[in-house]
């Protein structure tokens, strides 16, 4: 059965780093478009990053460009989001998403809190 499990969230000071992981089961991440979204309290869920085929085909919202990197390890069937130079406005629940054609799957989310 299809499942996405995020991990790696936590509390970090501004300027710090975290690496989020999204481990997939029931499908192969190399066959799906994979992405990260986030949602802060009282805010709508927003797109953060996505990857198609390889690390060379990555896309980001402007606010995280140069700070976040999405990557995929096909052997481990896992997608990562490396987050550097974190800012308080990055605080949110981060969700992993997979889609192929008309199929769409979401993880349960992992909390990222950036605060001093």
CSV table of C-alpha atoms in Angstrom, one decimal:
chain,number,residue,atom,x,y,z
A,1,UNK,CA,0.0,0.0,0.0
A,2,UNK,CA,1.1,3.5,-0.7
A,3,UNK,CA,2.6,5.5,2.2
A,4,UNK,CA,4.8,8.6,2.7
A,5,UNK,CA,6.5,9.1,6.1
A,6,UNK,CA,8.2,12.4,6.8
A,7,UNK,CA,10.8,12.8,9.5
A,8,UNK,CA,13.6,15.2,10.6
A,9,UNK,CA,11.5,18.2,11.8
A,10,UNK,CA,12.2,19.9,15.1
A,11,UNK,CA,13.2,23.1,16.8
A,12,UNK,CA,16.1,25.1,15.4
A,13,UNK,CA,17.5,28.6,15.9
A,14,UNK,CA,17.4,31.1,13.1
A,15,UNK,CA,20.3,30.5,10.8
A,16,UNK,CA,20.4,26.8,11.6
A,17,UNK,CA,19.8,23.8,9.4
A,18,UNK,CA,17.5,20.8,9.2
A,19,UNK,CA,17.2,17.9,6.7
A,20,UNK,CA,13.7,16.5,6.2
A,21,UNK,CA,13.2,13.0,4.9
A,22,UNK,CA,10.3,11.5,3.1
A,23,UNK,CA,10.4,7.7,2.9
A,24,UNK,CA,8.0,6.2,0.4
A,25,UNK,CA,6.6,2.7,0.3
A,26,UNK,CA,4.2,1.1,-2.2
A,27,UNK,CA,5.6,3.0,-5.2
A,28,UNK,CA,8.9,4.1,-6.6
A,29,UNK,CA,9.8,7.8,-6.2
A,30,UNK,CA,11.6,7.8,-9.5
A,31,UNK,CA,8.3,7.3,-11.3
A,32,UNK,CA,6.5,10.2,-9.5
A,33,UNK,CA,6.8,13.9,-9.3
A,34,UNK,CA,7.8,14.6,-5.7
A,35,UNK,CA,7.4,17.8,-3.8
A,36,UNK,CA,7.4,19.5,-0.4
A,37,UNK,CA,4.6,21.8,0.9
A,38,UNK,CA,4.2,23.6,4.1
A,39,UNK,CA,1.4,25.1,6.2
A,40,UNK,CA,1.7,27.5,9.1
A,41,UNK,CA,-1.2,28.0,11.6
A,42,UNK,CA,-3.9,30.1,10.1
A,43,UNK,CA,-2.3,30.0,6.6
A,44,UNK,CA,-3.1,28.0,3.5
A,45,UNK,CA,-0.8,25.3,2.4
A,46,UNK,CA,1.9,26.5,0.0
A,47,UNK,CA,4.3,24.9,-2.4
A,48,UNK,CA,7.9,24.8,-1.4
A,49,UNK,CA,9.9,22.6,-3.8
A,50,UNK,CA,9.5,19.8,-6.3
A,51,UNK,CA,11.7,17.4,-8.2
A,52,UNK,CA,11.1,15.5,-11.4
A,53,UNK,CA,13.4,12.7,-12.7
A,54,UNK,CA,16.6,13.9,-10.9
A,55,UNK,CA,18.2,16.5,-8.7
A,56,UNK,CA,18.8,18.5,-11.9
A,57,UNK,CA,15.2,19.1,-12.3
A,58,UNK,CA,14.2,20.9,-9.1
A,59,UNK,CA,12.0,23.9,-8.6
A,60,UNK,CA,11.5,26.2,-5.6
A,61,UNK,CA,9.5,29.1,-4.4
A,62,UNK,CA,11.5,32.3,-4.5
A,63,UNK,CA,11.6,32.7,-0.7
A,64,UNK,CA,13.7,29.5,-0.3
A,65,UNK,CA,15.9,29.6,-3.3
A,66,UNK,CA,19.6,29.4,-2.3
A,67,UNK,CA,18.7,28.0,1.1
A,68,UNK,CA,16.7,24.8,0.5
A,69,UNK,CA,17.6,21.9,-1.7
A,70,UNK,CA,15.4,19.0,-2.7
A,71,UNK,CA,16.9,15.7,-3.7
A,72,UNK,CA,16.0,12.1,-4.3
A,73,UNK,CA,17.7,8.8,-3.5
A,74,UNK,CA,16.1,6.2,-5.7
A,75,UNK,CA,18.0,3.3,-4.1
A,76,UNK,CA,16.5,4.3,-0.7
A,77,UNK,CA,13.2,5.4,-2.2
A,78,UNK,CA,13.5,8.6,-0.2
A,79,UNK,CA,13.2,12.3,-1.0
A,80,UNK,CA,15.0,14.9,1.1
A,81,UNK,CA,14.7,18.6,1.8
A,82,UNK,CA,17.9,20.2,3.0
A,83,UNK,CA,17.0,23.5,4.7
A,84,UNK,CA,19.9,25.9,5.5
A,85,UNK,CA,19.9,29.4,7.0
A,86,UNK,CA,16.4,28.9,8.4
A,87,UNK,CA,14.3,31.9,9.2
A,88,UNK,CA,11.3,32.2,11.7
A,89,UNK,CA,9.0,32.5,8.7
A,90,UNK,CA,9.9,29.0,7.7
A,91,UNK,CA,8.1,27.7,10.7
A,92,UNK,CA,5.3,25.4,9.5
A,93,UNK,CA,4.2,21.8,9.2
A,94,UNK,CA,6.0,20.3,6.2
A,95,UNK,CA,4.3,17.8,4.0
A,96,UNK,CA,5.7,15.4,1.4
A,97,UNK,CA,3.6,15.0,-1.8
A,98,UNK,CA,3.8,12.5,-4.6
A,99,UNK,CA,1.8,12.6,-7.8
A,100,UNK,CA,1.6,10.7,-11.1
A,101,UNK,CA,-1.1,11.5,-13.6
A,102,UNK,CA,-4.3,11.5,-11.6
A,103,UNK,CA,-2.9,9.8,-8.5
A,104,UNK,CA,-1.9,12.0,-5.5
A,105,UNK,CA,-0.5,11.0,-2.1
A,106,UNK,CA,0.4,13.0,1.0
A,107,UNK,CA,2.5,12.3,4.1
A,108,UNK,CA,1.4,13.0,7.6
A,109,UNK,CA,3.6,16.1,8.0
A,110,UNK,CA,6.5,17.0,10.3
A,111,UNK,CA,6.8,20.2,12.4
A,112,UNK,CA,9.6,22.7,11.8
A,113,UNK,CA,9.9,25.5,14.3
A,114,UNK,CA,12.5,28.2,13.8
A,115,UNK,CA,12.9,30.3,17.0
A,116,UNK,CA,15.5,31.8,19.3
